[in-house]
Short mmCIF file of C-alpha atoms in Angstrom, two decimals:
data_model
loop_
_atom_site.label_atom_id
_atom_site.label_comp_id
_atom_site.label_asym_id
_atom_site.label_seq_id
_atom_site.Cartn_x
_atom_site.Cartn_y
_atom_site.Cartn_z
CA MET A 13 45.89 -44.78 47.45
CA ALA A 14 47.56 -46.63 50.33
CA ILE A 15 47.31 -45.01 53.73
CA ASN A 16 50.33 -44.09 55.85
CA LYS A 17 49.90 -46.71 58.55
CA VAL A 18 52.42 -45.16 60.94
CA GLU A 19 50.78 -41.74 60.79
CA PHE A 20 47.35 -43.29 61.31
CA LEU A 21 48.47 -45.39 64.30
CA LYS A 22 49.95 -42.26 65.90
CA LYS A 23 46.43 -40.84 66.16
CA LEU A 24 45.17 -43.77 68.25
CA GLU A 25 45.26 -43.73 72.05
CA LEU A 26 46.61 -47.30 72.12
CA PHE A 27 49.79 -46.31 70.28
CA LYS A 28 50.51 -42.89 71.76
CA ASN A 29 53.50 -44.03 73.86
CA PHE A 30 55.40 -45.69 71.03
CA SER A 31 58.26 -44.16 69.07
CA ASP A 32 58.21 -43.76 65.29
CA LYS A 33 60.66 -46.64 64.99
CA GLU A 34 58.45 -48.92 67.11
CA LEU A 35 55.35 -47.88 65.16
CA GLU A 36 57.10 -48.75 61.90
CA GLU A 37 57.68 -52.24 63.28
CA ILE A 38 54.10 -52.56 64.60
CA ALA A 39 52.65 -51.27 61.31
CA LYS A 40 54.17 -54.24 59.48
CA TYR A 41 51.72 -56.51 61.27
CA PHE A 42 48.70 -54.63 59.90
CA HIS A 43 47.35 -55.17 56.38
CA GLU A 44 45.16 -52.65 54.60
CA LYS A 45 41.79 -53.90 53.29
CA HIS A 46 39.00 -52.14 51.42
CA TYR A 47 35.28 -52.94 51.32
CA ASN A 48 32.39 -51.55 49.29
CA LYS A 49 29.08 -50.55 50.84
CA GLY A 50 27.18 -53.72 51.77
CA ASP A 51 30.25 -55.99 51.70
CA TYR A 52 30.69 -58.45 54.56
CA LEU A 53 34.06 -58.33 56.29
CA PHE A 54 33.40 -61.66 57.97
CA PHE A 55 30.57 -63.93 59.11
CA GLU A 56 30.08 -65.01 62.71
CA GLU A 57 30.40 -68.74 62.16
CA GLU A 58 33.18 -68.54 59.54
CA ALA A 59 35.35 -65.74 60.89
CA GLU A 60 39.01 -66.22 61.65
CA PRO A 61 40.15 -64.49 64.83
CA GLY A 62 42.00 -61.24 64.30
CA ILE A 63 42.03 -57.52 64.95
CA TYR A 64 40.45 -54.83 62.80
CA ILE A 65 40.88 -51.07 63.11
CA LEU A 66 38.48 -48.96 61.08
CA VAL A 67 40.37 -46.26 59.18
CA ASP A 68 37.39 -44.68 57.43
CA GLY A 69 33.79 -45.54 56.63
CA LEU A 70 31.25 -47.21 58.92
CA VAL A 71 30.81 -50.86 59.91
CA LYS A 72 27.94 -52.58 61.70
CA LEU A 73 28.37 -55.69 63.84
CA LEU A 74 25.46 -58.12 63.59
CA LYS A 75 24.29 -60.95 65.82
CA GLU A 76 21.74 -63.62 64.95
CA THR A 77 19.35 -64.41 67.82
CA PRO A 78 18.03 -67.93 68.51
CA ASP A 79 14.64 -66.94 67.06
CA GLY A 80 16.19 -65.84 63.77
CA LYS A 81 16.25 -62.07 64.28
CA THR A 82 19.23 -59.96 63.24
CA ILE A 83 20.43 -57.43 65.81
CA ILE A 84 23.04 -54.73 65.34
CA VAL A 85 25.09 -54.99 68.51
CA ARG A 86 27.43 -52.12 67.65
CA LEU A 87 28.30 -49.52 65.06
CA VAL A 88 32.04 -49.15 64.51
CA PHE A 89 33.35 -45.66 63.77
CA PRO A 90 36.81 -44.64 62.48
CA LYS A 91 39.73 -45.28 64.87
CA GLU A 92 37.78 -47.99 66.75
CA LEU A 93 38.85 -51.62 67.13
CA PHE A 94 36.73 -54.71 66.56
CA GLY A 95 37.24 -58.44 66.09
CA TRP A 96 38.65 -60.81 68.67
CA VAL A 97 41.76 -62.83 69.47
CA GLU A 98 42.20 -66.40 70.61
CA PHE A 99 44.72 -67.97 72.94
CA GLY A 100 44.86 -71.74 72.99
CA GLY A 101 42.04 -72.01 70.44
CA ARG A 102 39.32 -70.72 72.78
CA LYS A 103 36.80 -68.62 70.87
CA PRO A 104 34.91 -65.90 72.79
CA ARG A 105 31.24 -66.64 73.33
CA TYR A 106 29.89 -63.37 71.96
CA THR A 107 31.16 -63.00 68.41
CA TYR A 108 29.37 -61.45 65.44
CA THR A 109 29.15 -60.75 61.71
CA ALA A 110 30.64 -57.50 60.33
CA GLN A 111 29.21 -55.59 57.35
CA ALA A 112 30.27 -52.28 55.77
CA VAL A 113 27.54 -49.62 55.94
CA LEU A 114 29.66 -47.26 53.81
CA PRO A 115 32.74 -47.85 51.66
CA SER A 116 35.27 -48.69 54.36
CA THR A 117 39.00 -49.15 54.86
CA VAL A 118 40.42 -51.22 57.71
CA LEU A 119 43.78 -52.30 59.04
CA TYR A 120 43.75 -56.02 59.79
CA MET A 121 46.07 -58.13 61.93
CA SER A 122 45.74 -61.91 61.98
CA ASN A 123 45.55 -63.82 65.24
CA GLN A 124 48.98 -65.38 64.62
CA ASP A 125 50.53 -61.99 63.95
CA PHE A 126 48.96 -60.73 67.17
CA VAL A 127 50.58 -63.59 69.08
CA ASN A 128 53.94 -62.72 67.47
CA LEU A 129 53.46 -59.04 68.30
CA SER A 130 52.71 -59.96 71.91
CA MET A 131 56.22 -61.38 72.25
CA LYS A 132 57.79 -58.05 71.26
CA TYR A 133 55.31 -55.62 72.81
CA PRO A 134 53.48 -57.32 75.71
CA GLN A 135 52.14 -54.01 77.06
CA LEU A 136 50.48 -53.18 73.73
CA ALA A 137 49.09 -56.71 73.45
CA LEU A 138 47.54 -56.38 76.91
CA MET A 139 45.97 -53.02 76.01
CA ILE A 140 44.52 -54.39 72.76
CA THR A 141 43.17 -57.50 74.52
CA CYS A 142 41.52 -55.34 77.20
CA ASP A 143 39.97 -53.07 74.56
CA LEU A 144 38.56 -56.01 72.58
CA SER A 145 37.31 -57.69 75.76
CA GLU A 146 35.52 -54.50 76.77
CA LYS A 147 33.84 -54.32 73.37
CA LEU A 148 32.72 -57.95 73.62
CA LEU A 149 31.22 -57.22 77.04
CA GLU A 150 29.36 -54.29 75.48
CA THR A 151 27.97 -56.76 72.94
CA TYR A 152 26.71 -58.91 75.80
CA GLU A 153 25.15 -55.88 77.51
CA VAL A 154 23.32 -54.93 74.30
CA LEU A 155 21.89 -58.44 74.00
CA LYS A 156 20.88 -58.39 77.68
CA SER A 157 19.27 -54.96 77.28
CA ILE A 158 17.24 -56.13 74.29
CA ALA A 159 15.93 -59.03 76.35
CA SER A 160 14.52 -56.60 78.91
CA GLY A 161 13.39 -53.00 79.14
CA LYS A 162 10.92 -50.99 77.08
CA VAL A 163 11.51 -50.22 73.42
CA GLU A 164 11.39 -46.45 73.99
CA GLU A 165 14.05 -46.80 76.67
CA ARG A 166 16.29 -48.81 74.33
CA ILE A 167 15.93 -46.32 71.46
CA ALA A 168 16.65 -43.43 73.83
CA LYS A 169 19.82 -45.17 75.05
CA LEU A 170 20.91 -45.78 71.47
CA LEU A 171 20.44 -42.14 70.44
CA ILE A 172 22.31 -40.93 73.53
CA GLU A 173 25.21 -43.30 72.79
CA LEU A 174 25.39 -42.14 69.17
CA GLY A 175 25.25 -38.53 70.34
CA ASP A 176 28.13 -39.16 72.76
CA LYS A 177 30.27 -40.84 70.10
CA ILE A 178 29.71 -38.77 66.98
CA GLY A 179 27.30 -35.97 67.93
CA GLN A 180 28.19 -32.36 67.16
CA GLU A 181 26.82 -29.71 69.50
CA THR A 182 24.96 -26.76 67.98
CA PRO A 183 24.82 -23.19 69.38
CA GLU A 184 21.33 -24.03 70.67
CA GLY A 185 22.74 -26.90 72.73
CA TYR A 186 21.36 -29.67 70.49
CA LEU A 187 23.35 -32.75 69.46
CA VAL A 188 23.46 -33.48 65.73
CA ILE A 189 24.21 -37.04 64.59
CA GLU A 190 25.42 -37.03 60.98
CA ALA A 191 25.38 -40.67 59.86
CA PRO A 192 23.48 -42.84 57.34
CA ILE A 193 21.47 -44.60 60.06
CA THR A 194 18.08 -45.84 58.85
CA ARG A 195 14.97 -46.79 60.78
CA GLN A 196 15.85 -50.39 59.89
CA ASP A 197 19.23 -49.94 61.60
CA ILE A 198 17.57 -48.44 64.68
CA ALA A 199 15.14 -51.36 64.80
CA GLU A 200 17.96 -53.90 64.51
CA MET A 201 20.04 -52.12 67.17
CA THR A 202 17.17 -52.13 69.65
CA GLY A 203 15.56 -55.49 68.94
CA THR A 204 12.25 -54.17 67.67
CA THR A 205 10.34 -53.93 64.38
CA VAL A 206 10.86 -51.23 61.76
CA GLU A 207 7.24 -50.17 62.24
CA THR A 208 7.74 -49.64 65.97
CA ALA A 209 10.97 -47.69 65.40
CA ILE A 210 9.21 -45.45 62.86
CA ARG A 211 6.25 -44.89 65.22
CA ILE A 212 8.44 -43.89 68.18
CA MET A 213 10.77 -41.66 66.14
CA SER A 214 7.78 -39.96 64.46
CA LYS A 215 6.12 -39.40 67.85
CA TRP A 216 9.29 -37.82 69.25
CA LYS A 217 9.66 -35.65 66.17
CA LYS A 218 6.11 -34.30 66.58
CA GLU A 219 6.78 -33.60 70.26
CA GLY A 220 9.98 -31.69 69.44
CA ILE A 221 12.26 -34.17 71.22
CA ILE A 222 14.22 -34.98 68.06
CA ASP A 223 14.37 -33.91 64.44
CA ALA A 224 15.13 -36.66 61.96
CA GLN A 225 15.92 -36.40 58.28
CA ARG A 226 17.81 -38.62 55.85
CA GLY A 227 21.30 -39.15 57.25
CA ARG A 228 20.76 -36.71 60.13
CA ILE A 229 19.23 -36.96 63.61
CA VAL A 230 19.06 -33.94 65.94
CA LEU A 231 18.65 -34.58 69.67
CA LYS A 232 16.73 -31.49 70.79
CA ASP A 233 15.56 -32.57 74.26
CA LEU A 234 18.48 -34.55 75.69
CA ASP A 235 17.11 -34.27 79.24
CA TYR A 236 13.94 -36.11 78.22
CA LEU A 237 15.90 -38.89 76.50
CA GLU A 238 18.28 -39.29 79.46
CA GLU A 239 15.36 -39.50 81.90
CA LEU A 240 13.66 -42.06 79.68
CA ALA A 241 16.90 -44.07 79.47
CA GLY A 242 17.27 -44.02 83.25
CA TYR A 243 20.46 -41.91 83.37
#
């Protein structure tokens, strides 16, 4: 069943100041695409520039390091943008591969359509460009963080970020992360081995800092994790 693009765009901060008529025009530039779990949306070296907005599902953005390791530089949650745009054929330095973690639906706008949209709505184009640029800088920061710092610190930062984005607070003051994130994903997002990720998560579980089950991570001692992460 096709989504109502106008109604969906209304829910996004980027489009809150546009009228229904303007959103109907903007929606024409977006094309709905569907992906099964495990499908690749695009590969780093082969990707065409363009803008993606995740409607539902979960997408991971992957980066290959010079030594052949695969790192997850970001998890994309519904209503978030990813991709990149080009002006004058200049490709951003920090691009990536995108893969669906769950069955996912996206709205996609090609680079050429974005350029055309910019002529009609320059303010929106500027906001989208700033959002995508910020996300690419976050990608760079993740890569820089992986190159330095202790593994426990990196995993703590990851769990705090996930808690901030999708965590639900319990009456006890815990943060519950409901998402199909595996130890492999945690390892790839923090630049370590699966064995190390398992060891650290198991240690924290025994110490009562977290509780981890399939598809669910509970942050029970957020103060400890924040101190470890240097916040």
